[in-house]
Structure formats: C-alpha cells, structure tokens
Short mmCIF file of C-alpha atoms in Angstrom, two decimals:
data_model
loop_
_atom_site.label_atom_id
_atom_site.label_comp_id
_atom_site.label_asym_id
_atom_site.label_seq_id
_atom_site.Cartn_x
_atom_site.Cartn_y
_atom_site.Cartn_z
CA MET A 1 0.00 0.00 0.00
CA VAL A 2 1.37 3.42 -0.95
CA GLN A 3 2.32 5.83 1.78
CA PRO A 4 3.01 9.54 0.88
CA PRO A 5 0.81 12.57 1.48
CA LEU A 6 -2.89 12.84 1.08
CA THR A 7 -5.13 15.59 -0.18
CA SER A 8 -8.78 15.35 0.86
CA PRO A 9 -11.15 18.18 1.73
CA LEU A 10 -13.15 16.32 4.39
CA VAL A 11 -10.37 14.25 5.90
CA ASP A 12 -7.98 17.19 6.23
CA ASP A 13 -10.63 19.18 8.09
CA MET A 14 -12.41 16.52 10.12
CA SER A 15 -10.22 13.48 10.75
CA ARG A 16 -8.38 15.16 13.63
CA ARG A 17 -11.72 15.50 15.42
CA MET A 18 -13.46 12.27 14.44
CA CYS A 19 -10.97 9.58 13.43
CA SER A 20 -10.77 8.50 17.08
CA ILE A 21 -14.33 7.11 16.95
CA PRO A 22 -14.28 3.83 18.94
CA GLN A 23 -13.67 0.90 16.64
CA GLU A 24 -16.50 -1.21 18.03
CA ARG A 25 -18.96 1.54 17.05
CA THR A 26 -17.73 2.00 13.51
CA SER A 27 -17.38 -1.57 12.28
CA ARG A 28 -20.29 -3.34 13.96
CA ASP A 29 -22.82 -4.65 11.43
CA ALA A 30 -21.14 -2.61 8.68
CA THR A 31 -19.28 -3.87 5.62
CA ILE A 32 -16.60 -1.96 3.75
CA HIS A 33 -16.95 -2.70 0.04
CA ILE A 34 -13.76 -2.31 -1.99
CA VAL A 35 -14.27 -1.86 -5.74
CA ASP A 36 -11.20 -1.99 -7.99
CA ASP A 37 -10.29 -3.93 -11.12
CA ASP A 38 -6.70 -4.33 -9.88
CA ASP A 39 -6.28 -7.52 -7.81
CA ALA A 40 -3.23 -6.17 -5.99
CA VAL A 41 -5.01 -2.99 -4.94
CA ARG A 42 -8.04 -4.92 -3.69
CA ASP A 43 -5.85 -7.27 -1.68
CA SER A 44 -3.84 -4.40 -0.20
CA LEU A 45 -6.90 -2.40 0.83
CA SER A 46 -8.64 -5.50 2.18
CA LEU A 47 -5.64 -6.34 4.34
CA LEU A 48 -5.38 -2.78 5.64
CA LEU A 49 -9.06 -2.49 6.56
CA SER A 50 -9.53 -6.02 7.93
CA THR A 51 -6.41 -5.65 10.08
CA ASP A 52 -8.00 -2.56 11.59
CA GLY A 53 -11.09 -4.56 12.51
CA PHE A 54 -13.44 -3.82 9.63
CA ARG A 55 -15.55 -6.39 7.84
CA VAL A 56 -14.48 -6.25 4.19
CA ARG A 57 -15.85 -7.46 0.85
CA SER A 58 -13.89 -7.07 -2.38
CA HIS A 59 -15.44 -6.52 -5.80
CA GLU A 60 -13.59 -6.70 -9.10
CA SER A 61 -16.10 -4.40 -10.80
CA ALA A 62 -18.87 -1.93 -10.08
CA SER A 63 -21.46 -4.32 -11.51
CA HIS A 64 -20.31 -6.99 -9.06
CA LEU A 65 -20.90 -4.58 -6.19
CA LEU A 66 -24.35 -3.61 -7.48
CA ALA A 67 -25.32 -7.27 -7.60
CA SER A 68 -24.18 -7.74 -4.01
CA VAL A 69 -25.84 -4.90 -2.11
CA GLU A 70 -29.43 -3.92 -1.42
CA PRO A 71 -31.20 -0.83 -0.06
CA GLY A 72 -30.84 -0.80 3.71
CA ASP A 73 -27.40 -2.42 3.77
CA THR A 74 -24.95 -0.72 6.12
CA GLY A 75 -21.30 0.13 5.58
CA CYS A 76 -19.51 2.15 2.94
CA VAL A 77 -17.90 1.80 -0.48
CA VAL A 78 -14.28 2.53 -1.39
CA THR A 79 -13.98 2.62 -5.17
CA ASP A 80 -11.42 3.51 -7.78
CA ALA A 81 -12.57 6.33 -10.06
CA ARG A 82 -11.33 4.82 -13.32
CA MET A 83 -12.31 1.25 -14.14
CA PRO A 84 -12.87 -0.32 -17.58
CA GLU A 85 -16.43 -1.64 -17.26
CA MET A 86 -18.04 1.10 -15.17
CA THR A 87 -16.29 4.11 -13.69
CA GLY A 88 -16.61 5.28 -10.11
CA ILE A 89 -18.78 8.18 -11.30
CA GLU A 90 -21.10 5.81 -13.16
CA LEU A 91 -21.24 3.63 -10.05
CA LEU A 92 -22.40 6.63 -8.01
CA GLU A 93 -25.14 7.30 -10.57
CA ALA A 94 -26.24 3.65 -10.52
CA MET A 95 -26.33 3.57 -6.72
CA LYS A 96 -28.44 6.71 -6.64
CA ALA A 97 -30.87 5.21 -9.16
CA ARG A 98 -31.20 2.07 -7.03
CA ARG A 99 -31.56 4.06 -3.79
CA LEU A 100 -28.41 2.57 -2.31
CA SER A 101 -27.45 4.98 0.43
CA LEU A 102 -24.02 3.62 1.35
CA PRO A 103 -21.51 6.49 1.58
CA VAL A 104 -18.89 6.28 -1.18
CA VAL A 105 -15.20 7.20 -1.00
CA VAL A 106 -13.71 7.66 -4.47
CA ILE A 107 -10.00 7.17 -5.08
CA THR A 108 -8.67 9.41 -7.85
CA ALA A 109 -5.33 9.92 -9.55
CA TYR A 110 -3.14 12.75 -8.31
CA ALA A 111 -4.40 16.21 -9.34
CA ASP A 112 -7.46 14.78 -11.14
CA VAL A 113 -9.53 17.71 -9.91
CA SER A 114 -12.29 17.54 -12.51
CA LEU A 115 -13.01 13.91 -11.70
CA ALA A 116 -13.03 14.65 -7.98
CA VAL A 117 -15.53 17.46 -8.53
CA GLN A 118 -17.75 15.13 -10.59
CA ALA A 119 -17.63 12.56 -7.81
CA MET A 120 -18.73 15.06 -5.18
CA LYS A 121 -21.53 16.37 -7.40
CA GLN A 122 -22.80 12.80 -7.80
CA GLY A 123 -22.97 12.40 -4.03
CA ALA A 124 -19.61 10.89 -3.08
CA PHE A 125 -18.89 11.22 0.63
CA ASP A 126 -15.28 12.13 -0.06
CA PHE A 127 -12.37 11.45 -2.38
CA LEU A 128 -8.73 10.55 -1.82
CA GLU A 129 -5.91 11.34 -4.20
CA LYS A 130 -3.22 8.79 -4.98
CA PRO A 131 -0.82 8.30 -3.36
CA PHE A 132 -2.47 8.42 0.05
CA ASP A 133 -1.51 7.55 3.58
CA ASN A 134 -2.98 4.42 5.14
CA GLU A 135 -4.23 6.25 8.22
CA ALA A 136 -5.94 8.81 6.02
CA LEU A 137 -8.00 6.07 4.37
CA LEU A 138 -8.87 4.53 7.74
CA ALA A 139 -9.92 7.93 9.07
CA CYS A 140 -12.03 8.57 5.98
CA VAL A 141 -13.79 5.21 6.34
CA ARG A 142 -14.52 5.91 10.01
CA LEU A 143 -15.97 9.29 9.06
CA ALA A 144 -18.13 7.70 6.37
CA LEU A 145 -19.52 5.15 8.83
CA ALA A 146 -20.17 7.84 11.44
CA TYR A 147 -21.99 9.87 8.79
CA GLU A 148 -24.06 6.83 7.81
CA ARG A 149 -25.10 6.20 11.42
CA GLU A 150 -26.15 9.83 11.74
CA GLU A 151 -28.21 9.58 8.55
CA GLN A 152 -29.88 6.39 9.82
CA PHE A 153 -30.73 8.13 13.09
CA ARG A 154 -32.22 11.08 11.23
CA ALA A 155 -34.28 8.80 9.01
CA ALA A 156 -35.68 6.94 12.02
CA GLU A 157 -36.41 10.23 13.77
CA THR A 158 -38.20 11.56 10.70
CA GLN A 159 -40.37 8.43 10.48
CA THR A 160 -41.35 8.92 14.12
CA ILE A 161 -42.23 12.57 13.48
CA GLU A 162 -44.33 11.66 10.43
CA ALA A 163 -46.20 9.04 12.45
CA ARG A 164 -46.98 11.63 15.12
CA LEU A 165 -48.16 14.14 12.52
CA GLN A 166 -50.63 11.54 11.24
CA THR A 167 -52.29 11.44 14.68
CA LEU A 168 -53.29 15.12 14.52
CA THR A 169 -56.87 16.01 13.70
CA ALA A 170 -57.61 18.30 10.76
CA ARG A 171 -58.13 21.25 13.12
CA GLU A 172 -54.93 20.50 15.05
CA SER A 173 -53.03 20.42 11.75
CA GLU A 174 -54.47 23.83 10.85
CA VAL A 175 -53.35 25.23 14.19
CA LEU A 176 -49.90 23.68 13.76
CA GLU A 177 -49.51 25.19 10.30
CA ARG A 178 -50.23 28.66 11.65
CA LEU A 179 -47.99 28.19 14.66
CA LEU A 180 -45.15 27.39 12.26
CA HIS A 181 -45.83 30.70 10.51
CA GLY A 182 -45.37 32.50 13.83
CA MET A 183 -49.00 33.48 14.35
CA PRO A 184 -50.11 34.24 17.94
CA ASN A 185 -53.13 32.43 19.35
CA LYS A 186 -55.41 35.43 18.87
CA VAL A 187 -54.64 35.65 15.14
CA ILE A 188 -55.02 31.89 14.71
CA GLY A 189 -58.41 32.02 16.40
CA ARG A 190 -59.56 34.86 14.17
CA GLU A 191 -58.42 33.05 11.00
CA LEU A 192 -60.08 29.78 11.98
CA GLY A 193 -63.18 31.34 13.53
CA ILE A 194 -62.61 29.82 16.97
CA SER A 195 -61.93 31.23 20.42
CA VAL A 196 -58.46 31.82 21.83
CA ARG A 197 -59.24 29.23 24.50
CA THR A 198 -60.03 26.64 21.81
CA VAL A 199 -56.78 27.48 20.04
CA GLU A 200 -54.93 26.93 23.32
CA VAL A 201 -56.56 23.51 23.71
CA HIS A 202 -55.63 22.48 20.17
CA ARG A 203 -52.12 23.83 20.66
CA ALA A 204 -51.71 21.81 23.86
CA ASN A 205 -52.94 18.68 22.07
CA VAL A 206 -50.46 19.26 19.25
CA MET A 207 -47.58 19.59 21.71
CA LEU A 208 -48.69 16.44 23.52
CA LYS A 209 -49.17 14.30 20.41
CA MET A 210 -45.89 15.49 18.90
CA ASN A 211 -44.10 14.93 22.21
CA ALA A 212 -42.61 18.41 21.89
CA GLY A 213 -41.28 20.08 25.02
CA SER A 214 -41.27 23.55 23.50
CA LEU A 215 -42.41 25.50 20.47
CA SER A 216 -38.84 25.55 19.13
CA GLU A 217 -38.71 21.76 19.32
CA LEU A 218 -42.05 21.55 17.51
CA VAL A 219 -40.68 23.80 14.76
CA ARG A 220 -37.53 21.67 14.47
CA MET A 221 -39.60 18.49 14.12
CA SER A 222 -41.86 19.98 11.47
CA LEU A 223 -38.92 21.34 9.46
CA ALA A 224 -37.17 17.96 9.61
CA ALA A 225 -40.27 16.23 8.24
CA GLU A 226 -40.68 18.86 5.52
CA GLN A 227 -37.05 18.56 4.43
CA ALA A 228 -37.31 14.76 4.32
CA ARG A 229 -40.37 15.01 2.06
CA GLY A 230 -38.45 17.34 -0.22
CA LYS A 231 -35.69 14.74 -0.63
CA GLY A 232 -38.12 11.93 -1.35
#
C-alpha cells in the first residue's frame, strides 16, 4: 500500500476531530466494500481495513458490487474512479438510481480535480488522491460510517415525526400550520373562527401528540419532516 501525502477536503478538516471514533462503534454490522479492477489494490486495501477490525468485501467491478448490495445495507464503499467496465462516477449514478445509500469514498489519480468534482456532485462522501496515507484512508472510512449512522438516526427520527403528525386532527393540523408561521393564538383564532381558548386547547394537544417540550422543538420536528419530504 502506498504511503506519501494525502489531499482530501473532508479528511484534512475533520479526521483530527473524528478519526478517534471507537472501533467497536464503527465496524459493527457494517461492511466496507472495496471496488477496484486491480487484484493487488483490492488485496492491499482488504488487508489494511480487515487488520483494523473492519468487515471487508472485495469486488472486481462496479457491476459486481451492485449485484451484491441492497437498499438498507450498512457500511460504505471505497472505489477507484477509473475502471474499464463502469467508472466510479457511473457507479455513483447507478447507486443513486437504485436508492443505495451507502456512503462512497472515491480514489482518484493525483491532481485529477475535474473527476473529484464530478464525484462530489454525484454524491460521493469524499475522495482521496493517490498516493495516500494508510491512516488517512482509515480515518475517511470511520468518518463515512459515522456519517451513515447519523443519517440512519435522522431517518428513524423523521419516520417517528411523520407518524406523530398523522395522529393530529384536521383542526390541530391547521393550528400547527399557523404556529409554524409564527401566528399568535389570537390571530389563529380569528383566521379559523374559533376562540383563543379553543386554540390553546388544540395547541396543547399538538404539543402532547408530537411529544414536543417547546415550540422551538415543535418547529424543528416539522422542518425535519418537511425537508425529508423534499428529498423523497
């Protein structure tokens, strides 16, 4: 495995803060998929990652990876950018089309800036330039897995919020919508043709059903659900 310096926007900025994530939290139930048409590179990366405690699967082509993973799988992908059958960029496009959410680290040739930019635009988590340091790759993989766990947590949280929103009555939803626009109870009551006291009752029910401890928390929940719908 090659050793000299690395250039990576995310790793340079974040690895000092996050590469010390406990190993048992990063590798549990997660698989690192290595995609490269070069046998020697696959073997070298597999040895490096498995020695550090990661579960590793090697793939000789992008199509082999696509046949091996399904939506909901956990882990991350480390892929070469330039491969004969399907490039790393094309792999990113195919993964997006199949709703495969594994974070992808793309390995590019030195100073291949245009390819790195393409990779990031297609949703790559990060890219590493050859030659790169072993610890830099390990740090990048740890960051990718930490990012994936955070995304899974957010997805689960959003599902919970959506389920709570479904329990609101039509009137409670109307009150919530106006609360999110910053309307005071008096204005809400006037718009809906109900008393301030009735607005207060509906507002209390909304807070209870949404399990929100404050108005700011209610706003955060609603925005999270709205953003998730926008991505869907």
